[in-house]
Amino acid sequence: MVLPRIGRIRTHESTRKLARRLEAGTARILAATITCTADRWFVSFTVEVQRHIPEQRYRGGVVGVDVGIRNLAVLSTGEVVQNPRPLDRAQRRLRRLNRQLARRHGPRAPDGSRRTPSTGWTQVRRRLARTHARVANLRRDAIHKLTSELATSHGTIVVEQLHVAGMLRNQRLARRIADAGFGELRRQLTYKTTWHGSALVVADQWYPSSKTCSACGTAKAKLLLSARVFHCDACGLRVDRDVNAARNLERLVDYVAVSGPETGNARGGDGSPGLAGRTPGKREASTGPSCLG
Ligand SMILES: [Zn+2]
C-alpha cells in the first residue's frame, strides 16, 4: 500500500484493544480505507471480530426515542437529551460561515458561467468544510453516548423509520442535520443492541407518532410543525410534542410482534459466541497533505 507523505500520525481511539484481539486471533483486518474529510486524512479498518453475544435479558423494559431538531433526542420516559454545548456552538458557526460564503466572490457568476473564486471565498469554504466535519464528529460522539446508554439499560428500543424522500426534499439545514443524526443513531443502535442483547424495533414510516394522542389513541388530522405542545381534543391531554411522539413509539411494541420483519437485528439469545459481522473499525487521523484545493 502506497501512502501519501504523511507528517504526523495520531490515533483517534486507542488501538490497544484491536492489537490485543489481533494477537489473540479473535479479530482479522479485512480492508483499510483511506478517506479525506475537510483537510484531514483518515484510515479506517474493516475488522471481523469474534464477539460474545449475551443472552437477551429483560432490562428496564421498553423505551421510545424521538430524534429532534432542538434536542438530540426525547425519550418516552420524559427525559430530554440535549445537544452538547460545543455542538450548538459549532452549528451556529456553520450558519454564520454559510452566510459569509454567500457574500463572497465564488466560482459561479450570477449568469451561471465559471470564474476564478476570490481568496476570501476559498478561505471561507475551507473553514466551512472543517466546521462541517467538526459538527459531524461532535454529533456522532454525542449519539454514541446516548446509544450505549440506551442499549445497555433497556430491553427494547423503538425508533422511527427514516423518511428518506422527505429528507431529500427538505432544504432546511437544521432538518437535514437532524436527519443525518437520525441515520447515525439508527446505525449505532443496530449493532449495539446486538452487542448487548437488547432489541431494536423500527416503526413504520407512516406510523403517525406525532399526530396520535399517547393517552387515548385519538389521531389528529393535522398537527402544525410549530405546535410544541400536543393538546388532545378528545381527552384533554397536554404534553410536550416530542414526549408524546416518544410515548407512542413505546406503545407500538404492544402492537407488533418483536420477531416481526422490522426487527431483523433483534437477536434471539442463543448465547453462543459468534461473528457479529463486519463493524467499522478504528479511524486514524493525521495532519498530512490537504485534499482541499
Ligand atoms: Zn387523548
PDB file of N, CA and C in Angstrom, residues 140-214:
ATOM      1  N   ARG A 140     -21.777  12.714  16.275  1.00  0.00           N
ATOM      2  CA  ARG A 140     -21.563  11.271  16.332  1.00  0.00           C
ATOM      3  C   ARG A 140     -21.151  10.850  17.743  1.00  0.00           C
ATOM      4  N   ASP A 141     -20.284  11.659  18.352  1.00  0.00           N
ATOM      5  CA  ASP A 141     -19.827  11.367  19.708  1.00  0.00           C
ATOM      6  C   ASP A 141     -20.991  11.396  20.702  1.00  0.00           C
ATOM      7  N   ALA A 142     -21.838  12.436  20.587  1.00  0.00           N
ATOM      8  CA  ALA A 142     -22.983  12.558  21.497  1.00  0.00           C
ATOM      9  C   ALA A 142     -23.939  11.385  21.300  1.00  0.00           C
ATOM     10  N   ILE A 143     -24.127  10.986  20.045  1.00  0.00           N
ATOM     11  CA  ILE A 143     -25.032   9.880  19.739  1.00  0.00           C
ATOM     12  C   ILE A 143     -24.463   8.559  20.260  1.00  0.00           C
ATOM     13  N   HIS A 144     -23.134   8.418  20.217  1.00  0.00           N
ATOM     14  CA  HIS A 144     -22.503   7.218  20.773  1.00  0.00           C
ATOM     15  C   HIS A 144     -22.834   7.064  22.252  1.00  0.00           C
ATOM     16  N   LYS A 145     -22.746   8.165  22.994  1.00  0.00           N
ATOM     17  CA  LYS A 145     -23.037   8.118  24.434  1.00  0.00           C
ATOM     18  C   LYS A 145     -24.492   7.719  24.664  1.00  0.00           C
ATOM     19  N   LEU A 146     -25.375   8.328  23.877  1.00  0.00           N
ATOM     20  CA  LEU A 146     -26.806   8.042  24.031  1.00  0.00           C
ATOM     21  C   LEU A 146     -27.136   6.591  23.683  1.00  0.00           C
ATOM     22  N   THR A 147     -26.620   6.101  22.552  1.00  0.00           N
ATOM     23  CA  THR A 147     -26.979   4.746  22.120  1.00  0.00           C
ATOM     24  C   THR A 147     -26.392   3.682  23.051  1.00  0.00           C
ATOM     25  N   SER A 148     -25.203   3.943  23.599  1.00  0.00           N
ATOM     26  CA  SER A 148     -24.625   2.993  24.550  1.00  0.00           C
ATOM     27  C   SER A 148     -25.503   2.899  25.791  1.00  0.00           C
ATOM     28  N   GLU A 149     -25.935   4.068  26.259  1.00  0.00           N
ATOM     29  CA  GLU A 149     -26.792   4.121  27.439  1.00  0.00           C
ATOM     30  C   GLU A 149     -28.116   3.386  27.161  1.00  0.00           C
ATOM     31  N   LEU A 150     -28.702   3.653  25.996  1.00  0.00           N
ATOM     32  CA  LEU A 150     -29.985   3.031  25.646  1.00  0.00           C
ATOM     33  C   LEU A 150     -29.853   1.514  25.524  1.00  0.00           C
ATOM     34  N   ALA A 151     -28.821   1.061  24.814  1.00  0.00           N
ATOM     35  CA  ALA A 151     -28.682  -0.369  24.523  1.00  0.00           C
ATOM     36  C   ALA A 151     -28.339  -1.179  25.773  1.00  0.00           C
ATOM     37  N   THR A 152     -27.727  -0.535  26.781  1.00  0.00           N
ATOM     38  CA  THR A 152     -27.366  -1.289  27.980  1.00  0.00           C
ATOM     39  C   THR A 152     -28.430  -1.192  29.067  1.00  0.00           C
ATOM     40  N   SER A 153     -29.333  -0.210  28.996  1.00  0.00           N
ATOM     41  CA  SER A 153     -30.272  -0.038  30.106  1.00  0.00           C
ATOM     42  C   SER A 153     -31.721  -0.373  29.747  1.00  0.00           C
ATOM     43  N   HIS A 154     -31.972  -0.715  28.481  1.00  0.00           N
ATOM     44  CA  HIS A 154     -33.351  -1.043  28.083  1.00  0.00           C
ATOM     45  C   HIS A 154     -33.371  -2.334  27.266  1.00  0.00           C
ATOM     46  N   GLY A 155     -34.422  -3.117  27.464  1.00  0.00           N
ATOM     47  CA  GLY A 155     -34.551  -4.378  26.738  1.00  0.00           C
ATOM     48  C   GLY A 155     -34.970  -4.171  25.299  1.00  0.00           C
ATOM     49  N   THR A 156     -35.864  -3.195  25.075  1.00  0.00           N
ATOM     50  CA  THR A 156     -36.369  -2.928  23.732  1.00  0.00           C
ATOM     51  C   THR A 156     -36.351  -1.425  23.474  1.00  0.00           C
ATOM     52  N   ILE A 157     -35.827  -1.037  22.334  1.00  0.00           N
ATOM     53  CA  ILE A 157     -35.749   0.371  21.958  1.00  0.00           C
ATOM     54  C   ILE A 157     -36.551   0.554  20.678  1.00  0.00           C
ATOM     55  N   VAL A 158     -37.460   1.532  20.668  1.00  0.00           N
ATOM     56  CA  VAL A 158     -38.297   1.772  19.495  1.00  0.00           C
ATOM     57  C   VAL A 158     -37.935   3.118  18.882  1.00  0.00           C
ATOM     58  N   VAL A 159     -37.603   3.104  17.588  1.00  0.00           N
ATOM     59  CA  VAL A 159     -37.315   4.351  16.879  1.00  0.00           C
ATOM     60  C   VAL A 159     -38.173   4.425  15.624  1.00  0.00           C
ATOM     61  N   GLU A 160     -38.190   5.597  15.022  1.00  0.00           N
ATOM     62  CA  GLU A 160     -38.968   5.780  13.804  1.00  0.00           C
ATOM     63  C   GLU A 160     -38.137   5.418  12.582  1.00  0.00           C
ATOM     64  N   GLN A 161     -38.828   5.042  11.528  1.00  0.00           N
ATOM     65  CA  GLN A 161     -38.170   4.796  10.249  1.00  0.00           C
ATOM     66  C   GLN A 161     -37.751   6.132   9.658  1.00  0.00           C
ATOM     67  N   LEU A 162     -36.562   6.182   9.105  1.00  0.00           N
ATOM     68  CA  LEU A 162     -36.101   7.416   8.467  1.00  0.00           C
ATOM     69  C   LEU A 162     -36.891   7.669   7.192  1.00  0.00           C
ATOM     70  N   HIS A 163     -37.416   8.885   7.083  1.00  0.00           N
ATOM     71  CA  HIS A 163     -38.232   9.246   5.935  1.00  0.00           C
ATOM     72  C   HIS A 163     -37.319   9.836   4.855  1.00  0.00           C
ATOM     73  N   VAL A 164     -36.786   8.961   4.008  1.00  0.00           N
ATOM     74  CA  VAL A 164     -35.729   9.388   3.079  1.00  0.00           C
ATOM     75  C   VAL A 164     -36.242  10.380   2.039  1.00  0.00           C
ATOM     76  N   ALA A 165     -37.412  10.122   1.476  1.00  0.00           N
ATOM     77  CA  ALA A 165     -37.935  11.012   0.437  1.00  0.00           C
ATOM     78  C   ALA A 165     -38.118  12.424   0.968  1.00  0.00           C
ATOM     79  N   GLY A 166     -38.722  12.537   2.154  1.00  0.00           N
ATOM     80  CA  GLY A 166     -38.943  13.839   2.762  1.00  0.00           C
ATOM     81  C   GLY A 166     -37.634  14.521   3.096  1.00  0.00           C
ATOM     82  N   MET A 167     -36.667  13.708   3.487  1.00  0.00           N
ATOM     83  CA  MET A 167     -35.371  14.227   3.879  1.00  0.00           C
ATOM     84  C   MET A 167     -34.671  14.899   2.709  1.00  0.00           C
ATOM     85  N   LEU A 168     -34.764  14.270   1.536  1.00  0.00           N
ATOM     86  CA  LEU A 168     -34.079  14.813   0.371  1.00  0.00           C
ATOM     87  C   LEU A 168     -34.756  16.079  -0.141  1.00  0.00           C
ATOM     88  N   ARG A 169     -36.071  16.148   0.059  1.00  0.00           N
ATOM     89  CA  ARG A 169     -36.815  17.320  -0.388  1.00  0.00           C
ATOM     90  C   ARG A 169     -36.509  18.542   0.461  1.00  0.00           C
ATOM     91  N   ASN A 170     -36.278  18.284   1.741  1.00  0.00           N
ATOM     92  CA  ASN A 170     -36.189  19.402   2.670  1.00  0.00           C
ATOM     93  C   ASN A 170     -34.880  20.152   2.540  1.00  0.00           C
ATOM     94  N   GLN A 171     -34.989  21.457   2.388  1.00  0.00           N
ATOM     95  CA  GLN A 171     -33.811  22.284   2.167  1.00  0.00           C
ATOM     96  C   GLN A 171     -33.265  22.882   3.467  1.00  0.00           C
ATOM     97  N   ARG A 172     -34.039  22.785   4.529  1.00  0.00           N
ATOM     98  CA  ARG A 172     -33.612  23.475   5.760  1.00  0.00           C
ATOM     99  C   ARG A 172     -32.443  22.750   6.407  1.00  0.00           C
ATOM    100  N   LEU A 173     -31.425  23.526   6.740  1.00  0.00           N
ATOM    101  CA  LEU A 173     -30.187  22.981   7.285  1.00  0.00           C
ATOM    102  C   LEU A 173     -30.433  22.200   8.574  1.00  0.00           C
ATOM    103  N   ALA A 174     -31.222  22.808   9.466  1.00  0.00           N
ATOM    104  CA  ALA A 174     -31.460  22.167  10.767  1.00  0.00           C
ATOM    105  C   ALA A 174     -32.091  20.793  10.595  1.00  0.00           C
ATOM    106  N   ARG A 175     -33.055  20.731   9.655  1.00  0.00           N
ATOM    107  CA  ARG A 175     -33.769  19.478   9.416  1.00  0.00           C
ATOM    108  C   ARG A 175     -32.816  18.412   8.854  1.00  0.00           C
ATOM    109  N   ARG A 176     -31.980  18.844   7.913  1.00  0.00           N
ATOM    110  CA  ARG A 176     -31.052  17.906   7.288  1.00  0.00           C
ATOM    111  C   ARG A 176     -30.050  17.375   8.307  1.00  0.00           C
ATOM    112  N   ILE A 177     -29.590  18.268   9.204  1.00  0.00           N
ATOM    113  CA  ILE A 177     -28.635  17.847  10.227  1.00  0.00           C
ATOM    114  C   ILE A 177     -29.291  16.837  11.164  1.00  0.00           C
ATOM    115  N   ALA A 178     -30.559  17.112  11.527  1.00  0.00           N
ATOM    116  CA  ALA A 178     -31.277  16.190  12.413  1.00  0.00           C
ATOM    117  C   ALA A 178     -31.462  14.830  11.747  1.00  0.00           C
ATOM    118  N   ASP A 179     -31.761  14.844  10.439  1.00  0.00           N
ATOM    119  CA  ASP A 179     -31.944  13.587   9.711  1.00  0.00           C
ATOM    120  C   ASP A 179     -30.655  12.793   9.632  1.00  0.00           C
ATOM    121  N   ALA A 180     -29.553  13.519   9.427  1.00  0.00           N
ATOM    122  CA  ALA A 180     -28.251  12.852   9.387  1.00  0.00           C
ATOM    123  C   ALA A 180     -27.971  12.206  10.744  1.00  0.00           C
ATOM    124  N   GLY A 181     -28.315  12.929  11.806  1.00  0.00           N
ATOM    125  CA  GLY A 181     -28.144  12.394  13.163  1.00  0.00           C
ATOM    126  C   GLY A 181     -29.016  11.182  13.376  1.00  0.00           C
ATOM    127  N   PHE A 182     -30.209  11.207  12.778  1.00  0.00           N
ATOM    128  CA  PHE A 182     -31.110  10.076  12.917  1.00  0.00           C
ATOM    129  C   PHE A 182     -30.531   8.820  12.288  1.00  0.00           C
ATOM    130  N   GLY A 183     -29.986   8.987  11.084  1.00  0.00           N
ATOM    131  CA  GLY A 183     -29.369   7.850  10.397  1.00  0.00           C
ATOM    132  C   GLY A 183     -28.241   7.246  11.224  1.00  0.00           C
ATOM    133  N   GLU A 184     -27.463   8.107  11.845  1.00  0.00           N
ATOM    134  CA  GLU A 184     -26.336   7.659  12.660  1.00  0.00           C
ATOM    135  C   GLU A 184     -26.848   6.937  13.922  1.00  0.00           C
ATOM    136  N   LEU A 185     -27.885   7.479  14.545  1.00  0.00           N
ATOM    137  CA  LEU A 185     -28.472   6.855  15.739  1.00  0.00           C
ATOM    138  C   LEU A 185     -28.964   5.445  15.431  1.00  0.00           C
ATOM    139  N   ARG A 186     -29.647   5.317  14.318  1.00  0.00           N
ATOM    140  CA  ARG A 186     -30.188   4.048  13.870  1.00  0.00           C
ATOM    141  C   ARG A 186     -29.068   3.035  13.607  1.00  0.00           C
ATOM    142  N   ARG A 187     -28.003   3.519  12.923  1.00  0.00           N
ATOM    143  CA  ARG A 187     -26.861   2.661  12.584  1.00  0.00           C
ATOM    144  C   ARG A 187     -26.204   2.131  13.863  1.00  0.00           C
ATOM    145  N   GLN A 188     -25.976   3.029  14.829  1.00  0.00           N
ATOM    146  CA  GLN A 188     -25.315   2.626  16.069  1.00  0.00           C
ATOM    147  C   GLN A 188     -26.194   1.690  16.894  1.00  0.00           C
ATOM    148  N   LEU A 189     -27.505   2.013  16.940  1.00  0.00           N
ATOM    149  CA  LEU A 189     -28.411   1.170  17.729  1.00  0.00           C
ATOM    150  C   LEU A 189     -28.480  -0.240  17.153  1.00  0.00           C
ATOM    151  N   THR A 190     -28.413  -0.335  15.817  1.00  0.00           N
ATOM    152  CA  THR A 190     -28.498  -1.639  15.167  1.00  0.00           C
ATOM    153  C   THR A 190     -27.406  -2.574  15.670  1.00  0.00           C
ATOM    154  N   TYR A 191     -26.165  -2.088  15.719  1.00  0.00           N
ATOM    155  CA  TYR A 191     -25.115  -3.019  16.161  1.00  0.00           C
ATOM    156  C   TYR A 191     -24.992  -3.085  17.677  1.00  0.00           C
ATOM    157  N   LYS A 192     -25.316  -1.985  18.374  1.00  0.00           N
ATOM    158  CA  LYS A 192     -25.157  -2.018  19.831  1.00  0.00           C
ATOM    159  C   LYS A 192     -26.223  -2.879  20.520  1.00  0.00           C
ATOM    160  N   THR A 193     -27.450  -2.896  19.951  1.00  0.00           N
ATOM    161  CA  THR A 193     -28.470  -3.765  20.538  1.00  0.00           C
ATOM    162  C   THR A 193     -28.063  -5.225  20.348  1.00  0.00           C
ATOM    163  N   THR A 194     -27.408  -5.525  19.225  1.00  0.00           N
ATOM    164  CA  THR A 194     -26.908  -6.886  19.005  1.00  0.00           C
ATOM    165  C   THR A 194     -25.826  -7.216  20.031  1.00  0.00           C
ATOM    166  N   TRP A 195     -24.910  -6.281  20.257  1.00  0.00           N
ATOM    167  CA  TRP A 195     -23.832  -6.499  21.221  1.00  0.00           C
ATOM    168  C   TRP A 195     -24.356  -6.750  22.627  1.00  0.00           C
ATOM    169  N   HIS A 196     -25.375  -5.995  23.010  1.00  0.00           N
ATOM    170  CA  HIS A 196     -25.818  -6.029  24.402  1.00  0.00           C
ATOM    171  C   HIS A 196     -27.052  -6.892  24.626  1.00  0.00           C
ATOM    172  N   GLY A 197     -27.505  -7.566  23.581  1.00  0.00           N
ATOM    173  CA  GLY A 197     -28.624  -8.485  23.740  1.00  0.00           C
ATOM    174  C   GLY A 197     -29.969  -7.809  23.936  1.00  0.00           C
ATOM    175  N   SER A 198     -30.091  -6.558  23.501  1.00  0.00           N
ATOM    176  CA  SER A 198     -31.395  -5.895  23.557  1.00  0.00           C
ATOM    177  C   SER A 198     -31.993  -5.896  22.149  1.00  0.00           C
ATOM    178  N   ALA A 199     -33.233  -5.418  22.025  1.00  0.00           N
ATOM    179  CA  ALA A 199     -33.918  -5.481  20.732  1.00  0.00           C
ATOM    180  C   ALA A 199     -34.193  -4.083  20.209  1.00  0.00           C
ATOM    181  N   LEU A 200     -34.143  -3.951  18.884  1.00  0.00           N
ATOM    182  CA  LEU A 200     -34.473  -2.673  18.248  1.00  0.00           C
ATOM    183  C   LEU A 200     -35.724  -2.863  17.404  1.00  0.00           C
ATOM    184  N   VAL A 201     -36.724  -2.024  17.641  1.00  0.00           N
ATOM    185  CA  VAL A 201     -37.951  -2.067  16.845  1.00  0.00           C
ATOM    186  C   VAL A 201     -38.024  -0.771  16.047  1.00  0.00           C
ATOM    187  N   VAL A 202     -38.236  -0.898  14.747  1.00  0.00           N
ATOM    188  CA  VAL A 202     -38.323   0.289  13.902  1.00  0.00           C
ATOM    189  C   VAL A 202     -39.764   0.472  13.465  1.00  0.00           C
ATOM    190  N   ALA A 203     -40.331   1.626  13.815  1.00  0.00           N
ATOM    191  CA  ALA A 203     -41.728   1.898  13.487  1.00  0.00           C
ATOM    192  C   ALA A 203     -41.871   2.118  11.992  1.00  0.00           C
ATOM    193  N   ASP A 204     -43.042   1.812  11.465  1.00  0.00           N
ATOM    194  CA  ASP A 204     -43.321   2.042  10.061  1.00  0.00           C
ATOM    195  C   ASP A 204     -43.196   3.526   9.760  1.00  0.00           C
ATOM    196  N   GLN A 205     -42.733   3.810   8.549  1.00  0.00           N
ATOM    197  CA  GLN A 205     -42.535   5.184   8.109  1.00  0.00           C
ATOM    198  C   GLN A 205     -43.817   6.035   8.245  1.00  0.00           C
ATOM    199  N   TRP A 206     -44.972   5.392   8.095  1.00  0.00           N
ATOM    200  CA  TRP A 206     -46.234   6.149   8.102  1.00  0.00           C
ATOM    201  C   TRP A 206     -46.940   6.096   9.444  1.00  0.00           C
ATOM    202  N   TYR A 207     -46.304   5.501  10.434  1.00  0.00           N
ATOM    203  CA  TYR A 207     -46.904   5.456  11.769  1.00  0.00           C
ATOM    204  C   TYR A 207     -47.011   6.882  12.309  1.00  0.00           C
ATOM    205  N   PRO A 208     -48.246   7.350  12.612  1.00  0.00           N
ATOM    206  CA  PRO A 208     -48.400   8.759  12.985  1.00  0.00           C
ATOM    207  C   PRO A 208     -48.023   9.032  14.446  1.00  0.00           C
ATOM    208  N   SER A 209     -46.732   8.937  14.771  1.00  0.00           N
ATOM    209  CA  SER A 209     -46.311   9.059  16.160  1.00  0.00           C
ATOM    210  C   SER A 209     -46.530  10.470  16.714  1.00  0.00           C
ATOM    211  N   SER A 210     -46.480  11.472  15.844  1.00  0.00           N
ATOM    212  CA  SER A 210     -46.646  12.851  16.330  1.00  0.00           C
ATOM    213  C   SER A 210     -48.109  13.244  16.461  1.00  0.00           C
ATOM    214  N   LYS A 211     -48.943  12.701  15.556  1.00  0.00           N
ATOM    215  CA  LYS A 211     -50.338  13.168  15.488  1.00  0.00           C
ATOM    216  C   LYS A 211     -51.276  12.410  16.420  1.00  0.00           C
ATOM    217  N   THR A 212     -50.792  11.299  16.987  1.00  0.00           N
ATOM    218  CA  THR A 212     -51.662  10.471  17.814  1.00  0.00           C
ATOM    219  C   THR A 212     -51.516  10.839  19.286  1.00  0.00           C
ATOM    220  N   CYS A 213     -52.648  10.807  20.009  1.00  0.00           N
ATOM    221  CA  CYS A 213     -52.609  11.080  21.449  1.00  0.00           C
ATOM    222  C   CYS A 213     -52.058   9.825  22.144  1.00  0.00           C
ATOM    223  N   SER A 214     -51.036  10.017  22.977  1.00  0.00           N
ATOM    224  CA  SER A 214     -50.407   8.868  23.633  1.00  0.00           C
ATOM    225  C   SER A 214     -51.221   8.373  24.819  1.00  0.00           C
TER     226      SER A 214
END
